Coordinates of C-alpha atoms in Angstrom, one line a residue:
M1 CA 50.3 62.6 95.7
K2 CA 47.1 62.5 97.8
Q3 CA 49.4 63.3 100.7
K4 CA 50.9 66.4 98.8
K5 CA 48.0 67.8 97.5
S6 CA 46.0 68.1 101.1
K7 CA 49.3 69.6 102.5
L8 CA 49.2 72.3 100.0
E9 CA 45.7 72.9 100.7
R10 CA 46.2 73.2 104.0
E11 CA 49.2 75.9 104.0
L12 CA 48.2 77.9 101.1
S13 CA 46.9 81.0 101.8
G14 CA 47.9 83.2 99.1
T15 CA 48.7 83.2 95.2
P16 CA 51.5 81.2 94.4
E17 CA 53.2 82.0 91.0
S18 CA 56.4 80.7 89.4
V19 CA 59.6 81.4 91.3
S20 CA 62.5 81.6 89.8
A21 CA 66.1 81.0 91.2
N22 CA 69.4 79.2 90.5
L23 CA 69.3 76.1 92.6
P24 CA 72.2 74.3 93.4
G25 CA 72.9 71.2 92.3
K26 CA 73.5 69.4 95.4
A27 CA 72.7 70.6 99.0
A28 CA 76.0 72.3 100.4
R29 CA 77.9 69.9 102.8
P30 CA 77.8 71.3 106.5
S31 CA 81.3 72.6 107.9
T32 CA 83.0 71.2 110.7
A33 CA 83.0 74.5 112.6
S34 CA 82.3 76.3 116.5
G35 CA 80.6 77.9 119.5
K36 CA 78.4 77.3 122.4
E37 CA 75.1 76.7 122.1
N38 CA 72.6 79.4 123.8
K39 CA 69.8 77.9 125.7
D40 CA 67.0 80.7 125.6
I41 CA 65.2 80.7 122.9
V42 CA 63.4 84.1 121.7
T43 CA 60.8 83.6 119.2
I44 CA 60.4 86.4 116.3
S45 CA 56.9 86.9 114.9
T46 CA 56.3 88.2 111.5
E47 CA 53.3 88.3 109.5
V48 CA 54.0 86.9 106.1
L49 CA 52.4 84.6 103.6
D50 CA 52.3 81.0 104.3
G51 CA 52.9 78.7 101.1
T52 CA 54.6 75.6 99.5
P53 CA 57.0 75.8 96.8
R54 CA 55.2 74.3 93.6
P55 CA 56.1 71.0 92.5
E56 CA 57.3 70.6 89.0
D57 CA 55.7 68.0 87.6
E58 CA 52.0 67.7 89.5
D59 CA 49.4 68.2 87.2
A60 CA 47.1 67.9 90.1
D61 CA 48.5 70.2 92.0
M62 CA 49.3 72.8 89.5
V63 CA 45.3 73.0 89.0
D64 CA 44.9 73.7 93.0
V65 CA 47.0 76.6 92.7
Q66 CA 45.6 78.1 89.7
D67 CA 42.4 78.2 91.5
A68 CA 43.5 79.2 94.4
A69 CA 45.4 82.2 92.5
A70 CA 42.1 83.0 90.6
A71 CA 40.3 83.4 94.0
A72 CA 42.9 85.5 95.7
K73 CA 42.8 87.5 92.7
A74 CA 39.0 87.8 93.2
A75 CA 38.7 88.7 96.5
P76 CA 38.5 92.4 97.2
P77 CA 41.9 94.3 98.3
E78 CA 42.3 95.0 101.7
V79 CA 42.3 98.9 102.8
Y80 CA 45.5 99.8 105.3
S81 CA 45.7 102.8 107.1
R82 CA 49.1 104.6 107.1
E83 CA 50.2 103.3 110.6
E84 CA 49.1 99.7 108.9
E85 CA 51.1 99.7 105.8
I86 CA 54.0 100.9 107.9
E87 CA 53.7 98.2 110.6
K88 CA 53.1 95.5 107.9
L89 CA 56.3 97.1 106.0
R90 CA 58.5 96.5 108.9
T91 CA 57.2 92.8 109.8
S92 CA 56.7 91.6 106.2
G93 CA 59.8 93.5 104.2
S94 CA 57.6 94.2 101.2
M95 CA 55.1 97.2 100.4
T96 CA 53.3 94.8 98.5
Q97 CA 50.1 93.8 100.5
N98 CA 47.7 92.7 98.1
Q99 CA 48.5 88.8 98.0
A100 CA 47.6 88.4 94.4
E101 CA 50.4 90.3 93.6
I102 CA 52.9 88.5 95.8
S103 CA 54.9 86.2 93.5
R104 CA 57.4 84.7 95.7
V105 CA 56.3 82.0 98.3
R106 CA 58.4 80.9 101.6
N107 CA 59.2 77.5 101.6
L108 CA 60.4 77.2 105.1
S109 CA 58.2 77.9 107.9
K110 CA 60.4 78.3 110.5
I111 CA 64.7 78.8 111.5
Q112 CA 66.5 78.7 114.4
M113 CA 69.3 80.4 114.5
G114 CA 71.3 81.0 117.6
K115 CA 68.7 82.0 120.4
H116 CA 66.2 83.2 118.2
E117 CA 63.7 81.8 116.1
I118 CA 62.5 83.0 113.0
E119 CA 59.9 83.2 110.4
P120 CA 61.1 83.6 107.0
W121 CA 59.6 85.8 104.8
Y122 CA 60.2 85.0 101.4
F123 CA 61.2 81.8 99.1
S124 CA 65.0 80.5 99.0
P125 CA 66.1 77.7 97.1
Y126 CA 67.2 75.7 100.2
P127 CA 67.0 71.8 99.6
Q128 CA 63.7 70.2 98.8
E129 CA 63.7 67.8 101.7
F130 CA 63.8 71.2 104.1
A131 CA 60.5 72.3 102.9
D132 CA 58.6 69.6 105.2
C133 CA 60.6 70.4 108.4
D134 CA 58.9 71.9 111.3
M135 CA 62.3 74.0 112.0
V136 CA 65.4 74.1 109.9
Y137 CA 68.4 74.6 112.4
I138 CA 71.1 77.0 111.2
C139 CA 74.5 77.3 112.8
E140 CA 74.9 81.2 113.5
F141 CA 78.7 80.9 113.0
C142 CA 79.3 78.3 109.7
L143 CA 75.9 78.6 108.6
S144 CA 75.3 74.8 108.0
Y145 CA 71.5 74.2 107.9
F146 CA 70.2 71.0 109.4
G147 CA 66.4 69.6 109.5
E148 CA 66.7 67.4 112.8
V149 CA 68.0 68.7 116.1
K150 CA 70.0 65.9 116.5
Q151 CA 72.1 66.4 113.6
F152 CA 72.4 70.1 114.6
E153 CA 73.7 69.4 118.1
R154 CA 76.1 66.8 116.9
H155 CA 77.3 69.4 114.7
R156 CA 77.5 71.9 117.4
N157 CA 79.6 69.9 119.2
K158 CA 82.1 69.7 116.7
C159 CA 82.0 73.0 115.3
T160 CA 85.2 75.4 116.1
L161 CA 84.5 78.8 114.3
L162 CA 83.3 81.4 116.6
H163 CA 83.2 84.1 113.7
P164 CA 82.6 84.6 109.9
P165 CA 86.2 83.2 108.1
G166 CA 87.8 86.1 106.9
N167 CA 89.5 89.2 108.2
E168 CA 88.2 91.3 111.0
I169 CA 88.6 94.7 109.6
Y170 CA 87.0 96.8 112.1
R171 CA 86.2 96.6 115.7
D172 CA 84.7 98.8 118.3
D173 CA 83.5 97.9 122.1
Y174 CA 80.2 96.1 120.6
V175 CA 80.6 95.7 116.9
S176 CA 83.3 93.9 114.6
F177 CA 83.2 93.8 110.8
F178 CA 84.7 91.1 108.7
E179 CA 85.8 90.8 105.1
I180 CA 85.4 87.5 103.4
D181 CA 86.5 87.1 99.8
G182 CA 83.7 84.8 97.7
R183 CA 86.2 82.9 96.1
R184 CA 88.4 81.5 99.1
Q185 CA 85.0 80.7 101.2
R186 CA 82.5 79.5 98.7
T187 CA 80.7 77.4 101.1
W188 CA 80.3 80.0 103.6
C189 CA 79.4 82.7 101.3
R190 CA 76.9 80.5 99.6
N191 CA 75.1 79.8 102.5
L192 CA 74.7 83.3 103.6
C193 CA 73.1 83.8 100.1
L194 CA 70.8 81.3 101.0
L195 CA 69.8 82.5 104.5
S196 CA 69.8 86.2 103.1
K197 CA 67.3 85.3 100.4
L198 CA 64.7 84.3 103.3
F199 CA 64.1 88.2 103.6
L200 CA 64.6 89.7 100.5
D201 CA 61.7 89.2 97.6
H202 CA 64.0 91.3 94.9
K203 CA 67.4 89.4 95.3
T204 CA 68.5 87.1 92.7
L205 CA 70.5 83.9 94.2
Y206 CA 73.5 83.3 92.5
Y207 CA 75.9 80.5 93.4
D208 CA 78.9 82.0 91.8
V209 CA 80.1 84.0 94.7
D210 CA 83.7 84.2 93.3
P211 CA 83.5 88.0 91.8
F212 CA 82.0 89.5 95.2
L213 CA 83.4 90.5 98.5
F214 CA 81.0 89.8 101.8
Y215 CA 81.1 92.6 104.4
C216 CA 79.7 90.9 107.5
M217 CA 78.6 93.0 110.9
C218 CA 78.5 90.9 114.0
T219 CA 78.1 91.6 117.8
R220 CA 80.4 90.2 120.1
D221 CA 80.2 88.2 123.7
E222 CA 81.6 85.2 125.3
H223 CA 80.1 82.9 123.2
G224 CA 81.7 84.3 119.6
C225 CA 80.7 87.0 117.2
H226 CA 76.9 86.7 116.0
L227 CA 76.2 87.7 112.6
V228 CA 74.0 90.8 112.5
G229 CA 73.6 91.6 108.6
Y230 CA 76.0 92.1 105.7
F231 CA 76.4 93.5 102.5
S232 CA 78.2 92.2 99.8
K233 CA 80.0 94.1 96.6
E234 CA 81.4 93.4 93.2
K235 CA 85.4 93.5 93.5
E236 CA 85.4 95.3 89.9
S237 CA 82.0 97.2 89.4
A238 CA 81.3 98.7 85.8
E239 CA 78.6 100.6 87.1
G240 CA 80.7 101.9 90.2
Y241 CA 78.3 100.0 92.7
N242 CA 79.4 100.0 96.5
V243 CA 76.4 97.5 97.5
A244 CA 75.4 94.8 95.3
C245 CA 72.9 93.5 98.5
I246 CA 72.5 94.6 101.8
L247 CA 70.5 92.7 104.7
T248 CA 69.9 93.6 108.4
L249 CA 68.7 89.9 109.8
P250 CA 65.3 90.7 111.6
Q251 CA 66.3 89.7 115.2
Y252 CA 68.5 92.8 114.9
Q253 CA 66.2 95.2 112.9
R254 CA 64.9 98.7 114.2
K255 CA 68.4 98.7 115.9
G256 CA 70.4 101.0 114.2
F257 CA 72.2 98.1 112.4
G258 CA 71.1 99.0 108.8
K259 CA 72.3 102.8 108.9
L260 CA 75.8 101.5 110.4
L261 CA 76.1 99.1 107.5
I262 CA 75.2 101.7 104.6
A263 CA 77.6 104.4 106.3
F264 CA 80.1 101.6 106.4
S265 CA 79.7 101.1 102.7
Y266 CA 80.5 104.5 102.0
E267 CA 83.4 104.4 104.3
L268 CA 85.1 101.9 102.2
S269 CA 84.1 103.9 98.9
K270 CA 86.2 106.8 100.7
R271 CA 89.0 104.8 101.2
E272 CA 89.0 103.5 97.2
N273 CA 88.6 107.3 96.4
K274 CA 85.6 106.9 94.7
L275 CA 81.9 107.1 94.3
G276 CA 79.4 104.6 95.5
S277 CA 75.8 103.7 95.3
P278 CA 74.2 100.7 95.6
E279 CA 72.7 98.3 93.1
K280 CA 69.3 99.0 91.6
P281 CA 66.8 98.0 92.2
L282 CA 66.4 98.0 95.8
S283 CA 63.9 96.2 98.3
D284 CA 61.4 98.2 99.7
L285 CA 63.3 98.3 103.0
G286 CA 66.4 98.8 101.3
L287 CA 65.0 102.0 99.5
L288 CA 63.7 103.4 102.7
S289 CA 66.7 103.0 104.6
Y290 CA 69.1 104.4 101.8
R291 CA 66.9 107.4 101.6
A292 CA 66.9 108.3 104.9
Y293 CA 70.6 108.0 105.2
W294 CA 71.1 110.4 101.8
Q295 CA 68.8 112.8 103.7
E296 CA 70.3 112.6 107.1
T297 CA 73.8 112.6 105.6
I298 CA 73.0 115.8 102.8
V299 CA 71.1 117.9 105.6
D300 CA 74.0 117.5 108.5
M301 CA 76.7 118.5 105.6
L302 CA 74.8 121.7 104.8
M303 CA 74.0 122.1 108.3
D304 CA 77.3 122.4 109.6
G305 CA 78.9 124.0 106.6
R306 CA 81.4 121.1 105.5
T307 CA 81.0 121.5 101.7
E308 CA 80.0 124.0 99.3
A309 CA 76.3 123.6 98.4
N310 CA 76.6 122.3 95.1
I311 CA 75.9 118.7 94.0
E312 CA 79.3 118.1 92.6
D313 CA 81.0 119.0 96.4
L314 CA 78.4 117.4 98.1
G315 CA 78.6 114.0 96.0
M316 CA 82.4 114.1 96.4
A317 CA 82.5 115.0 100.4
A318 CA 79.6 111.8 101.1
A319 CA 81.4 109.7 98.4
M320 CA 77.7 109.6 96.7
M321 CA 76.8 109.3 93.1
T322 CA 75.4 112.8 91.6
N323 CA 72.3 111.0 90.7
D324 CA 71.8 110.2 94.2
V325 CA 72.6 113.5 95.6
L326 CA 70.1 115.1 93.1
H327 CA 67.1 112.7 94.0
T328 CA 67.4 113.4 97.6
L329 CA 67.5 117.1 97.2
Q330 CA 64.7 116.7 95.2
N331 CA 63.0 115.0 97.5
L332 CA 63.6 117.3 100.3
N333 CA 62.1 120.1 97.7
M334 CA 66.0 121.8 97.7
I335 CA 66.5 121.8 94.2
K336 CA 65.1 125.1 92.2
T337 CA 65.3 125.4 88.3
S338 CA 67.0 128.7 86.7
V339 CA 65.9 129.9 83.3
S340 CA 69.2 128.7 81.8
L341 CA 68.1 125.3 82.6
R342 CA 71.1 124.7 85.0
C343 CA 70.1 122.8 88.6
M344 CA 70.9 124.6 91.3
W345 CA 70.0 123.8 95.0
H346 CA 67.8 126.1 97.2
W347 CA 67.5 125.7 100.7
E348 CA 65.9 127.7 103.2
K349 CA 66.2 127.3 107.3
S350 CA 63.3 126.8 108.9

């Protein structure tokens, strides 16, 4: 009890609150799959909130957590400039800079994936014993996770997987996309959900991955296909969503991969002859990425004259929901309401 209490006091630097997530009944068994080790280690530093998951039946620890929460709320909020706010958004993944408002506290201190060492941003329901590990080792091909380096090395010697376990549906000189069925590859998709939860604060983790398809983007080299990011979508969405969850891993952010993921999701919607929209609510970084994509797509279409200048035609040409087109035009101040209360776009070339 004292050991856990002292550890909580050392690591706690924010306001822990209750964390709700669907925890698995037991830890996922490592799969026997492959690839070669990359020996160079690149450390990626991110500004995050340190903390420990709250023990369930520890009354003494609960008192310490409540005291720390009260102290964080009583502290004066820090004032950030616009540049500092943008930088913290990029590095922490959340627009919430007030520590008293952060509801999910990370439980893993660091993970190693391929040649990258990454500091997680948020809580993810990995088995409890991994919270005490200094480093969690994740196989970048099968996404199995290990708490000790010897276990990880033993797994790597046996691993035969070199790419996500699905069909390769797109390839160019550098990037490949794989389609994975959650029903056929449950373990791999569950491990992917655990990994993505480390960097998404709004994601609700479901272990029922059967209703989803996962589209994973990878870069290729002589060692195999390295996971860059992914998006998932429901096989049958009543609301017409073409994306349920989307993520670019931190080590590949700010390189244009997020825009490529979004564009690929709309290309799939065009092939299905459907209008698509991401599932709401979006994370802070996701919302910024989608707004930038929508604005660029619509402005390019208007500049090129590829479609008539009305909301319905713009949506059909870009496979975007009418509401997304409307909100984008409003943000660009390109909407003008007539006397008859019909919405028409108004655009003046600068």
